[in-house]
XYZ file of C-alpha atoms in Angstrom:
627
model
C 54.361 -60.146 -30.693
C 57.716 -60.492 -30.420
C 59.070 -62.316 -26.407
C 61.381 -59.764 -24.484
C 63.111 -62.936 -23.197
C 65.866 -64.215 -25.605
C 65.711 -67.858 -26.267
C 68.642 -69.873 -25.172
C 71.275 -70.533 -28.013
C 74.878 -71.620 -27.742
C 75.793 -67.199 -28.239
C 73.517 -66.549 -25.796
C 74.345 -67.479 -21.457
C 72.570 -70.170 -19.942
C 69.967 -68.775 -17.633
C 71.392 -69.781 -14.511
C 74.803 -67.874 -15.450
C 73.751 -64.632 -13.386
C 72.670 -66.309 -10.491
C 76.199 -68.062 -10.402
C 77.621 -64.425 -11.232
C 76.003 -63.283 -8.400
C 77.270 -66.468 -5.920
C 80.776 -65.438 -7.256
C 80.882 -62.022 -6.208
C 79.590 -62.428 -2.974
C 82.360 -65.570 -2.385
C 84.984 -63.100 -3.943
C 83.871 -59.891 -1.750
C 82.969 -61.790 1.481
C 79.460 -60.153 0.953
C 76.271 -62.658 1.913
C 74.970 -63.758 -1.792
C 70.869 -63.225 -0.067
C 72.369 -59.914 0.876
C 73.961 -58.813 -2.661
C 70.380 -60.563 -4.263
C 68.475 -58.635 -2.049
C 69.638 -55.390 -2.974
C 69.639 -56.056 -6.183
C 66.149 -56.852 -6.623
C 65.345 -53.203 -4.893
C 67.114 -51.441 -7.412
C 67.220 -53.485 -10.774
C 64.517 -56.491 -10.077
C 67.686 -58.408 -11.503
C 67.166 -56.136 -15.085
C 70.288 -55.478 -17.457
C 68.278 -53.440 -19.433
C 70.345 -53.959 -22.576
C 73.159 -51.868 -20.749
C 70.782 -48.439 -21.047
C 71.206 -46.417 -17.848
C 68.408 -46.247 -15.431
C 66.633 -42.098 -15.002
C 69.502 -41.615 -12.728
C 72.256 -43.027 -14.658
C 72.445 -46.464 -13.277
C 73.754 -49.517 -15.060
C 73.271 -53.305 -14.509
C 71.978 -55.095 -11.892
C 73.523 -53.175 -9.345
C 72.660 -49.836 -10.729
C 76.187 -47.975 -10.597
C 75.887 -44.977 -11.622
C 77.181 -42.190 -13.813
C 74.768 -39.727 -14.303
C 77.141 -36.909 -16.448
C 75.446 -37.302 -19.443
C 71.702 -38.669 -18.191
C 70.817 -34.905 -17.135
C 67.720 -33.526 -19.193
C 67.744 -30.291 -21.052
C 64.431 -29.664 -20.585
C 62.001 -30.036 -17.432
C 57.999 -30.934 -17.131
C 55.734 -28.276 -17.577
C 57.946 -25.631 -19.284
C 56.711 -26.441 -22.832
C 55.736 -22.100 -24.265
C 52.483 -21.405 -23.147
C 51.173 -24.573 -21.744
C 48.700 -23.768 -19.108
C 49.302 -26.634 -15.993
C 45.911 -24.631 -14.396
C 43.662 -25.820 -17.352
C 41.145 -22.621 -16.007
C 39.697 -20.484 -18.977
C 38.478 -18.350 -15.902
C 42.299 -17.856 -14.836
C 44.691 -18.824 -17.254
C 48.548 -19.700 -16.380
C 51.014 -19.443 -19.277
C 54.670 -20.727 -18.001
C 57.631 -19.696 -19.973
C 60.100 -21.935 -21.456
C 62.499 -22.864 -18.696
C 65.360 -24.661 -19.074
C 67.607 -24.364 -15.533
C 71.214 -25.645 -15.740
C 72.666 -29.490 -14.530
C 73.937 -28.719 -11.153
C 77.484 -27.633 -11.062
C 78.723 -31.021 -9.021
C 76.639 -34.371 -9.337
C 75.951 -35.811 -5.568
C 78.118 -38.982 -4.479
C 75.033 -41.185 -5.038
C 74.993 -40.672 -8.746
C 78.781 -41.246 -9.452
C 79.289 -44.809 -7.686
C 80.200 -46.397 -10.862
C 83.206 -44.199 -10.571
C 84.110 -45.835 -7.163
C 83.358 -49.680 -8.643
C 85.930 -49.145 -10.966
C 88.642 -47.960 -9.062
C 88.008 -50.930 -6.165
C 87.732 -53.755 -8.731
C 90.586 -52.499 -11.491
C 87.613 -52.919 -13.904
C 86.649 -50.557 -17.159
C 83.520 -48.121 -16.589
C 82.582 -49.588 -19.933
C 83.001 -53.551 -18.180
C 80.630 -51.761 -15.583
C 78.147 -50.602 -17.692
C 77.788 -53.271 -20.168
C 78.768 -56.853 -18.662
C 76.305 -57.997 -16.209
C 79.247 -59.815 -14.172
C 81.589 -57.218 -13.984
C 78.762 -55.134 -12.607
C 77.664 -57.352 -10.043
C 81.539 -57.837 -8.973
C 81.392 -54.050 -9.051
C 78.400 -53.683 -6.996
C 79.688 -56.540 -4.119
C 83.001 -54.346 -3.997
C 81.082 -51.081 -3.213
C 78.895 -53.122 -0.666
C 82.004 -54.693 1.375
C 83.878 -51.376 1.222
C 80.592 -49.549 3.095
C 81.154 -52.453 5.665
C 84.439 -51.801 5.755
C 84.063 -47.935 6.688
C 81.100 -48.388 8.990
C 84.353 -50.535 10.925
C 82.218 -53.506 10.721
C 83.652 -57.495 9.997
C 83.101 -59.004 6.536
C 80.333 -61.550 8.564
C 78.779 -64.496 6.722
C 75.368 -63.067 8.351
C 73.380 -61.159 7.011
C 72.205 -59.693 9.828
C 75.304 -57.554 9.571
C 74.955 -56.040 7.024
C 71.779 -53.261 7.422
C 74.477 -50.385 7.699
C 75.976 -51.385 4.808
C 73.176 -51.664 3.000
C 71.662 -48.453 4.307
C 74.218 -46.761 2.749
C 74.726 -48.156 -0.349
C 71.316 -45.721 -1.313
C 73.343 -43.246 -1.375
C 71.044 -41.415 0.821
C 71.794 -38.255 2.537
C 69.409 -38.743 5.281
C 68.750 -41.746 7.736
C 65.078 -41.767 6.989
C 65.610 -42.388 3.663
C 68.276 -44.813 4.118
C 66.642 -46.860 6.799
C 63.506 -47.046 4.451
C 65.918 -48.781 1.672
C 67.766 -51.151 4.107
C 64.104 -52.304 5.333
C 62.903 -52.961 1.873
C 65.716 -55.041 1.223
C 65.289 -57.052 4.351
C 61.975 -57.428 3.574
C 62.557 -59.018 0.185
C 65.442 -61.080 2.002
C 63.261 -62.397 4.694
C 60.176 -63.459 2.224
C 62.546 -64.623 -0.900
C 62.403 -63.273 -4.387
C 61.994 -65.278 -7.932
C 61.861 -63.706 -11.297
C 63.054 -64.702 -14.592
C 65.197 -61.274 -15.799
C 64.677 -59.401 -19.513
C 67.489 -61.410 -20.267
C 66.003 -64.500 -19.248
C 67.732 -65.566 -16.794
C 66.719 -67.245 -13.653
C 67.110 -66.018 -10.018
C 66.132 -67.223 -6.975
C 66.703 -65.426 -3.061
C 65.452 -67.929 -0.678
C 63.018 -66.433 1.870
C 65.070 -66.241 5.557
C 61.753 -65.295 7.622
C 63.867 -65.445 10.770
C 66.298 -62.748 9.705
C 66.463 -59.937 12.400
C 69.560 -57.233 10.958
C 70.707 -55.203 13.416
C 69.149 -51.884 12.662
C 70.913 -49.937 15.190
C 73.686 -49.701 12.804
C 71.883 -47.221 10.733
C 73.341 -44.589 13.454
C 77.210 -45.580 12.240
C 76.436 -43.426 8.962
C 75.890 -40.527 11.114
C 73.769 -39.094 8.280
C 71.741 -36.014 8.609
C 67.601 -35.277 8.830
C 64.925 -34.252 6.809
C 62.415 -32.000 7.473
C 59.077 -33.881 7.876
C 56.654 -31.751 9.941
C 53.030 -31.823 8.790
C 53.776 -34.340 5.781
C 50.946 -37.152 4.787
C 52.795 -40.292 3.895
C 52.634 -43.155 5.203
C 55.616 -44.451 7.901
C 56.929 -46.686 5.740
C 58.635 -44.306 3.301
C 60.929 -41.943 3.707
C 59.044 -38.405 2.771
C 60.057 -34.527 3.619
C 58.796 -31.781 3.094
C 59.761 -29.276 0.597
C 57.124 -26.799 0.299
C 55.712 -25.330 -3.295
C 55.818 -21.441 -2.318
C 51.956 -19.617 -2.276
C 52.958 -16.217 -2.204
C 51.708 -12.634 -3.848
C 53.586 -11.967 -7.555
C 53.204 -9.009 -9.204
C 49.925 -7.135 -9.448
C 46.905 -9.493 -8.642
C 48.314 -12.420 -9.482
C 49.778 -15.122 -7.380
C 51.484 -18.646 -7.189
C 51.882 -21.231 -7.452
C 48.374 -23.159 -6.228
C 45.143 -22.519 -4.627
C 44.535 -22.830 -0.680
C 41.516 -25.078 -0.463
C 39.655 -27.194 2.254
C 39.657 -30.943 0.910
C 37.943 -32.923 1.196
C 35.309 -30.852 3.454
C 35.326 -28.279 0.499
C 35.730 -30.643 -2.710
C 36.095 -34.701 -2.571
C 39.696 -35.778 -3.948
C 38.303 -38.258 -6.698
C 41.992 -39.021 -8.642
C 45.505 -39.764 -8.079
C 47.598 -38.460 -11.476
C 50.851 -40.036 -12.359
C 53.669 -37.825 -14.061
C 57.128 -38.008 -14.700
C 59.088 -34.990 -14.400
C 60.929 -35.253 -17.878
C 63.931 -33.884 -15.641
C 66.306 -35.031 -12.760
C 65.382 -34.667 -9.037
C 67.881 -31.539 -8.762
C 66.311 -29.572 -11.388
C 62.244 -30.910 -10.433
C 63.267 -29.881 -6.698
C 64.437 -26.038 -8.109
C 61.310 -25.932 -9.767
C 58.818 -26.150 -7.359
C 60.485 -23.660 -5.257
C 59.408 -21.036 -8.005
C 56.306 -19.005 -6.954
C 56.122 -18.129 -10.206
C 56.180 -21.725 -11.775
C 53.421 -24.752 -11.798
C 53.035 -26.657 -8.534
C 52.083 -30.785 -8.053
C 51.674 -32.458 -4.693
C 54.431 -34.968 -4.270
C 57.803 -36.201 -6.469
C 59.202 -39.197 -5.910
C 62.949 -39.980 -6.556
C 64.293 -42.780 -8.548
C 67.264 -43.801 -7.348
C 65.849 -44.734 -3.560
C 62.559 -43.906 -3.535
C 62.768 -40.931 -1.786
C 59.491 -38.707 -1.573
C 58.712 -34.859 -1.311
C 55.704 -33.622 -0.254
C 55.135 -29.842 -1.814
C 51.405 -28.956 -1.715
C 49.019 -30.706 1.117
C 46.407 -32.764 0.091
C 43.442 -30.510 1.080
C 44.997 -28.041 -1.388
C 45.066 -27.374 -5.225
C 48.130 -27.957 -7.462
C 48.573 -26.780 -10.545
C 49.483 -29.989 -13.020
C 47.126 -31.585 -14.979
C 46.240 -29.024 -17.266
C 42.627 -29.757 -16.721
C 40.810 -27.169 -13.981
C 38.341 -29.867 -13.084
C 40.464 -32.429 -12.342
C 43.313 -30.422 -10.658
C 40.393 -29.811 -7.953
C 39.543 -33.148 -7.430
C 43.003 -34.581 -7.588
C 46.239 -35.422 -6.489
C 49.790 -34.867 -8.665
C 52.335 -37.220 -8.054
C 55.769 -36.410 -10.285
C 58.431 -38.964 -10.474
C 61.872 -38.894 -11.650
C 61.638 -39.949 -14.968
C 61.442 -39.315 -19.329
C 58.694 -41.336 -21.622
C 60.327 -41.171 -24.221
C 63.331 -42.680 -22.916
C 62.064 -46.337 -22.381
C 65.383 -47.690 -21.688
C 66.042 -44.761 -19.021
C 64.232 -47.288 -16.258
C 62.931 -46.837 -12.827
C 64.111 -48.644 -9.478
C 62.285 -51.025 -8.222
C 62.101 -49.337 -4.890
C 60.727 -45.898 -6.888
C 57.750 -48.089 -7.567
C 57.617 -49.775 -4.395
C 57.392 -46.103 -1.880
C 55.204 -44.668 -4.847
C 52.864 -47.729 -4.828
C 52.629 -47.575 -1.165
C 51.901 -43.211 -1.260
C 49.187 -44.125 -3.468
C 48.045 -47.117 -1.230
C 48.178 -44.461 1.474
C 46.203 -41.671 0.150
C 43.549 -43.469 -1.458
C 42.907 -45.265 1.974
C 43.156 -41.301 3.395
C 41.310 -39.517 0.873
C 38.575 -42.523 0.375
C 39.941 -42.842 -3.050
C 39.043 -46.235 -4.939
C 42.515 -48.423 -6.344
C 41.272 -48.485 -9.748
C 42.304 -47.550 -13.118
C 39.350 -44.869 -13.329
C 40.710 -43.122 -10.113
C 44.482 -43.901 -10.465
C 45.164 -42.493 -13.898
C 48.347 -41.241 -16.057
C 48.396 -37.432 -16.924
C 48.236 -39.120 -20.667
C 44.619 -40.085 -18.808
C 43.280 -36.809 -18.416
C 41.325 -35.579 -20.991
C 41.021 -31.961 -22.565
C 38.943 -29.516 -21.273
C 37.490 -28.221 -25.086
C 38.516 -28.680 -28.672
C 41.375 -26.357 -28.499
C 43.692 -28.017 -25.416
C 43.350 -31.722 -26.634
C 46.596 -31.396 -28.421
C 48.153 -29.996 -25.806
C 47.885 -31.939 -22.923
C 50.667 -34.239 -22.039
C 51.158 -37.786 -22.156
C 53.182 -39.071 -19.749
C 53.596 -41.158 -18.196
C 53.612 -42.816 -21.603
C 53.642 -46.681 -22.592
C 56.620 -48.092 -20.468
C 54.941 -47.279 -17.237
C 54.374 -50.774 -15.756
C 50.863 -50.409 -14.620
C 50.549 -54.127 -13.964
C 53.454 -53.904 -11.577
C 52.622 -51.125 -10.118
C 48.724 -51.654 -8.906
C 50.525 -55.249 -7.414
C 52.458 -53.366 -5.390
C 49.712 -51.568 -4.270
C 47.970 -55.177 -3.230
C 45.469 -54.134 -5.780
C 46.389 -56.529 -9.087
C 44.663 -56.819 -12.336
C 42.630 -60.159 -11.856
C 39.431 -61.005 -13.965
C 36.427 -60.914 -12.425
C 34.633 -62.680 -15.651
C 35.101 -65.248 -17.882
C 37.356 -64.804 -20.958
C 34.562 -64.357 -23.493
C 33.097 -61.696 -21.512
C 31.384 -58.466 -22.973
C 33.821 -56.375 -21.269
C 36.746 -56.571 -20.657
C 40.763 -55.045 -18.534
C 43.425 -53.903 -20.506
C 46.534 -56.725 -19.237
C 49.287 -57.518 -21.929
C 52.405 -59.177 -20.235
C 54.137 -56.051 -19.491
C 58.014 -57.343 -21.019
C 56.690 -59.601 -23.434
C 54.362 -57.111 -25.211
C 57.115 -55.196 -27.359
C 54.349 -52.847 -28.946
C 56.928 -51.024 -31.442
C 56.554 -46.621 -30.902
C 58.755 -44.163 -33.000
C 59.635 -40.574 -31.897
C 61.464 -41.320 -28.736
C 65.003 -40.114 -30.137
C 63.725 -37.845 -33.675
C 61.050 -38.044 -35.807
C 59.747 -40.977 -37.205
C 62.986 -42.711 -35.732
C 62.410 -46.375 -34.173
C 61.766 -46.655 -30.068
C 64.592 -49.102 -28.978
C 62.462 -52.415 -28.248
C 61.073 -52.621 -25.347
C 58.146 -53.737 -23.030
C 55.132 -52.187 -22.793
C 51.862 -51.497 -21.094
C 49.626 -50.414 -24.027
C 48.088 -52.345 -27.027
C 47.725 -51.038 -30.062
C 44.336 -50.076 -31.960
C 43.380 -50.646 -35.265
C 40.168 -49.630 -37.784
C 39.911 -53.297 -38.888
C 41.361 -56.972 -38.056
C 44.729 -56.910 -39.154
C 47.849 -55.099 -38.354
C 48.478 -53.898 -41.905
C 45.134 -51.324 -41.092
C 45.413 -47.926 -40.349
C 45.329 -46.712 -36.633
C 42.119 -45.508 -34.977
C 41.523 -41.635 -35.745
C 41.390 -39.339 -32.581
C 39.967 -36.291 -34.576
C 40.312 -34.176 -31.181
C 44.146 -34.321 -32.161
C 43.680 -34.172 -35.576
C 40.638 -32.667 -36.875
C 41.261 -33.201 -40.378
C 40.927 -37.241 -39.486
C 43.709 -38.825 -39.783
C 44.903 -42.126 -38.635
C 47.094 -42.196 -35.292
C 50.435 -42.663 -35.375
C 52.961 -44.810 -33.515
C 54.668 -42.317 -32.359
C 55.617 -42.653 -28.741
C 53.612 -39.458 -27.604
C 50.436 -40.107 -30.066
C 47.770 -41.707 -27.287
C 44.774 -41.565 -30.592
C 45.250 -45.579 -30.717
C 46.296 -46.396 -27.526
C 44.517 -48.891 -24.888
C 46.741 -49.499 -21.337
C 47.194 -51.874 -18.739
C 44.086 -52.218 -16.197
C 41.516 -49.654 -18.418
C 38.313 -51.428 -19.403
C 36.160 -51.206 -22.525
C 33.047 -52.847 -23.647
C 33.393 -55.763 -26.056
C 32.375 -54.491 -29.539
C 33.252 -57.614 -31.570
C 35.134 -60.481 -31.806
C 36.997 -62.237 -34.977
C 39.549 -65.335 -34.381
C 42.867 -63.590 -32.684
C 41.222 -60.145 -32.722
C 38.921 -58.242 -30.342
C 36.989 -55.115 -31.000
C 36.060 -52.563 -28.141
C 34.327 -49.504 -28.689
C 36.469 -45.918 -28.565
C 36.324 -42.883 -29.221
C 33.033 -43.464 -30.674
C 34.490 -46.477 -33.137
C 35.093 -49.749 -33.555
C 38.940 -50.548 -32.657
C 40.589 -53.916 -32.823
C 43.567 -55.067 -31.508
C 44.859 -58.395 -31.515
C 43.960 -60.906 -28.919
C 44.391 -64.508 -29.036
C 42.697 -66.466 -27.195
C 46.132 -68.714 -26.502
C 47.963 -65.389 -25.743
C 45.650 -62.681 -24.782
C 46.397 -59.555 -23.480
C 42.998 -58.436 -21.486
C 40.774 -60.161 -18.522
C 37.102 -61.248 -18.445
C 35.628 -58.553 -16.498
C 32.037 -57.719 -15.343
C 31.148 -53.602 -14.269
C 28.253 -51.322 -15.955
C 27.866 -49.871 -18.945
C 26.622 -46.212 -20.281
C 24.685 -46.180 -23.213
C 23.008 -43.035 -24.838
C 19.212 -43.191 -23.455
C 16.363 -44.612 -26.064
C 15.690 -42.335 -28.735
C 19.245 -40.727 -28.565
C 21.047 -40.836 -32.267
C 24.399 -39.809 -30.235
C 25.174 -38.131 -27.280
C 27.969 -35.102 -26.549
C 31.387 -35.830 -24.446
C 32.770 -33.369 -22.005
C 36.282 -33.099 -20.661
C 34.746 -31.834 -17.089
C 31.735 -31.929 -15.818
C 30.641 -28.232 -14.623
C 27.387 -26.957 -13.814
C 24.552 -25.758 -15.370
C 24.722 -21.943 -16.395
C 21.570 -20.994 -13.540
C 23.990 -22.852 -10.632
C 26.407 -19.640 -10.547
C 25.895 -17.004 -8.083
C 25.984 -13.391 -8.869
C 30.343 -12.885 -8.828
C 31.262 -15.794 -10.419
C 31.230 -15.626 -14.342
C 28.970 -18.844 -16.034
C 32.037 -21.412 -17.268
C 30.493 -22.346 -20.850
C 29.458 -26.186 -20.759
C 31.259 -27.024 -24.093
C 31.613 -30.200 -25.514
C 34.583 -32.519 -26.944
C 34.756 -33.294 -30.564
C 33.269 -36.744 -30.400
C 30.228 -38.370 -30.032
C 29.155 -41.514 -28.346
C 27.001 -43.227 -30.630
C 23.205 -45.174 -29.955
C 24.369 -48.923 -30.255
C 28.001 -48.386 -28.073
C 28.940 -48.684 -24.787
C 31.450 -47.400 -22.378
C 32.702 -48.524 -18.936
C 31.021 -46.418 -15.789
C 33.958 -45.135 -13.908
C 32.600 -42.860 -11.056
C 29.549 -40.789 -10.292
C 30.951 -36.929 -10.607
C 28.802 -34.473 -9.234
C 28.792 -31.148 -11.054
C 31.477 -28.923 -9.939
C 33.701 -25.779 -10.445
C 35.758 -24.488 -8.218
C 36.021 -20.073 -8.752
C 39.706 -19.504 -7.588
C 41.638 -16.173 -8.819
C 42.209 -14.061 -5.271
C 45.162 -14.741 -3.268
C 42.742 -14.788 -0.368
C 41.376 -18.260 -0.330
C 38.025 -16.113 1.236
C 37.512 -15.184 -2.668
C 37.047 -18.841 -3.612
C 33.475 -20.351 -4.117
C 32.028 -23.687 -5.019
C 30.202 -23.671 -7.320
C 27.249 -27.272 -7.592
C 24.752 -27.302 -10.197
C 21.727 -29.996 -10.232
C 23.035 -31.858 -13.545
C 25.523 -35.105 -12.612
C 28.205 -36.578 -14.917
C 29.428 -39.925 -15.537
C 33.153 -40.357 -15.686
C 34.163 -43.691 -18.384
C 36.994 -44.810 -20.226
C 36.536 -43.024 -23.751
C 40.069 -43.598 -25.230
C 42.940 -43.652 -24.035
C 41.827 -40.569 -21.765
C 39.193 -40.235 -19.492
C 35.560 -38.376 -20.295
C 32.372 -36.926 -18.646
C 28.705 -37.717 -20.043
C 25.420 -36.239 -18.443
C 23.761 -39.100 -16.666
C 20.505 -37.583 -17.911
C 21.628 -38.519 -21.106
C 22.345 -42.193 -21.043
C 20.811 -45.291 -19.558
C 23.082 -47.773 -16.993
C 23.087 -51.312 -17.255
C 25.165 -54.376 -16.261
C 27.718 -55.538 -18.461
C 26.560 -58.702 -18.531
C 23.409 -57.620 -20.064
């Protein structure tokens, strides 16, 4: 494993050098250093990232940015025939769309531009030199000042306009939610040590009170927030997914519903868009396209709200879990590790999530909070197509903190089961595929451990033979999830060897390697299915729908078919949730054409793989894991 922070040699800067980089362009700009630090934190957490533009083209510490050439070609969910429904019953295709990069980029994604022109430094000084950015990022900051007609003041209480608009924001809910976030973080301090390994400190001021009213000197405009569910600490508007009549009987793009009176909401899925804001935005306006609940921008944080909770987007590709869930896109590419997100994405995202799972009685959990890379097939055939974002440089240890929900074990170290928790930048697990095939992943931290057939790392890679039937091994490449294990998913212990630990998957033995002196999981203590006594092996669904005699006349019998594995007698999985057995009969425009449809038999939901699965409780016995 190799550290994401450099040691310190006599090439490399001593790891107090930003921190004095920062003190000298506040000094040099008049700007308070806990201000510049502050705002920092909320859109780099102090990051260089190797001078790779953030998903918005930012660069450095202060994220400047020059988006011209970070635009994607192609957007989420337009891959030929992909079916975002995941409903045999009513399949929907979406054609390969590829919309063009807006004609002009918006002010907020060209303020690198501006940095250069106030500070007579090169765009390439900007992008690649951590103090040239920060001097670039204090000059934009005392300009704003400047125009708002407000002094250069050594307090920091000053500066909220400024800071309001250096989002970029077009609205003043949206700006006002990034000036508070940075206040926050000035008022109870920041520490980190940075990717580059440097030191920073902001010293808490809990007595800071900034002058908010200035937020009405930018004079900026509204959003349209009538009817939205997000909590009042984000900035959110609405922007409404269109549910209208297409041509002949069929009809776009989602399903009217009554949740959670008609269906309980049991997950939260987390995409990226694999395409900017502007082209995400364009999308869900089609009636003709796919449809999720919410997108969250990266630059500030911003949220939409398109489809309302109690109704059903189209975007997991899984029928079953599109009725019980929530979508939540946000600006972003997995394959792109270096192409980072804001720390104030996160934080707003973290806090939507922390919202609706208090809303929609929704448990903070790895089981219920899952990736779209978590959600499993619904037969043999879609496996290989479903999608894998958010992919292996989503921080999920970061981002269940900032929910107030973090990774902590709850058994010893030695325990028979255990949570998924490498150090997020020091575990640079190495992925191919992210630029061509086969081609090296730029290094890079990561969420996910690798999973092997035996103790060593010179052994092949766990076979998923639901991606590749003629069995064999995984690959590393950066969208292969047959070997994967991530941050906060637990497994029952299957074995142990010195360094290594084995946990059962996919119906095998994988091992991965976990030192005791360096470990990347938590003790932890839940219950464990097991295939009941006298059970050789047990089938695996990828949704758990009724019983063929539990469908009324109308409603055609949805074939109970399962997966291509098997859970074998002698292994154990982790119990996620109790799933009753559902399917939801959807194909009129009239939501009064929609049934329920419940069957007697209940499902188990545990962690298989890297994706979720549904057993029949009827066929496996519960116990504690400490058992």
């Amino acid at each position: 494993m190799v550290s994401a922070h450099p040691a310190a040699t006599a090439a490399q800067p001593h790891s107090d050098t930003l921190q004095k980089e920062f003190a000298a362009a506040a000094a040099g700009h008049q700007v308070p250093l806990s201000v510049l630090l502050g705002l920092s934190y909320l859109e780099s957490r102090w990051d260089s990232h190797g001078g790779a533009p953030s998903v918005t083209g930012g660069y450095g510490p202060m994220h400047l940015t020059d988006a011209a050439t970070t635009l994607a070609a192609l957007p989420h969910h337009s891959d030929a025939g992909e079916d975002a429904r995941g409903d045999a019953g009513r399949p929907h295709a979406v054609p390969r769309t590829a919309l063009p990069a807006p004609a002009t980029l918006p002010a907020r994604l060209r303020t690198l531009e501006r940095a250069a022109s106030l500070t007579g430094l090169s765009a390439k000084a900007l992008r690649e030199s951590s103090a040239a950015n920060v001097q670039g990022g204090a000059a934009l900051l005392a300009a704003e000042q400047k125009r708002l007609g407000l002094p250069l003041s050594a307090d920091p209480a000053d500066w909220y306009g400024a800071v309001a608009g250096y989002s970029g924001a077009s609205d003043a809910a949206t700006a006002t939610t990034f000036a508070h976030d940075v206040f926050d973080a000035i008022r109870t301090g920041r520490r980190r040590t940075t990717d580059t390994g440097q030191s920073i400190t902001l010293a808490a001021s809990p007595q800071l009170a900034p002058r908010t009213e200035q937020i009405g000197q930018l004079k900026l405009g509204t959003v349209t927030d009538t009817g939205v569910e997000c909590p009042r600490s984000v900035a959110c508007e609405s922007i409404p997914a269109p549910y209208q009549q297409l041509d002949g009987k069929d009809y776009g793009n989602h399903d009217l519903a009554d949740r959670p009176a008609s269906q309980k909401v049991d997950f939260i899925v987390v995409h990226d868009t694999e395409g900017t804001w502007e082209t995400t935005i364009k999308l869900i306006k089609d009636p003709a396209y796919v449809s999720w609940n919410y997108t969250v921008r990266s630059g500030d944080g911003h949220i939409a709200q398109h489809v309302p909770t109690k109704d059903v987007a189209w975007h997991a590709g899984n029928w079953f879990v599109n009725a019980k869930s929530v979508g939540i896109e946000h600006e972003g590419f997995l394959a792109q590790p270096d192409a980072w997100y804001t720390e104030e994405m996160y934080s707003t995202s973290a806090r939507l999530v922390r919202y609706l799972a208090q809303k929609l009685g929704i448990p903070l959990d790895r089981q219920h909070i899952v990736g779209h890379d978590n959600v499993p097939g619904t037969v043999p055939s879609t496996i290989k197509g479903m999608h894998t974002d958010p992919g292996p440089y989503w921080d999920w240890d970061h981002y269940f903190e900032l929910m107030g929900k973090p990774f902590r074990p709850t058994a010893g170290p030695f325990a028979p089961m255990v949570t998924i928790r490498p150090d997020y930048e020091d575990n640079e697990t190495a992925y191919t595929g992210c630029t061509g095939p086969n081609e090296p992943c730029p290094a890079h931290g990561s969420g996910a451990v690798r999973l092997y057939t035996e103790p060593r790392e010179d052994a092949p890679l766990i076979r998923d033979i639901g991606l590749r039937p003629d069995g064999s091994p995984s690959t590393t490449d950066v969208n292969d999830t047959g070997a994967r294990a991530s941050t906060g998913q637990q497994f029952a212990v299957a074995d142990r060897l010195r360094g290594w630990t084995a946990i059962w998957y996919l119906g095998q033995k994988a091992w991965f390697r976990n030192p005791w002196w360096d470990p990347v999981t938590l003790g932890a203590r839940g219950k464990l299915v097991t295939p009941r006594a006298g059970l050789s092996e047990i089938p695996v669904y990828g949704r758990a729908y009724p019983e063929a005699g539990a469908y009324p006349a109308g409603v055609p019998v949805q074939t109970v078919t399962p997966l291509p594995y098997k859970l074998l007698a002698g292994q154990a999985y982790v119990l996620g949730q109790t799933s009753p057995s559902e399917y939801l009969w959807a194909t009129t425009f009239e939501p009064a054409g929609h049934r329920v449809v419940r069957g007697k038999d209940v499902y188990y939901e545990i962690q298989f793989g890297h994706r979720v699965a549904f057993v029949k409780a009827s066929d496996v016995s519960v116990r504690p894991s400490g058992r």
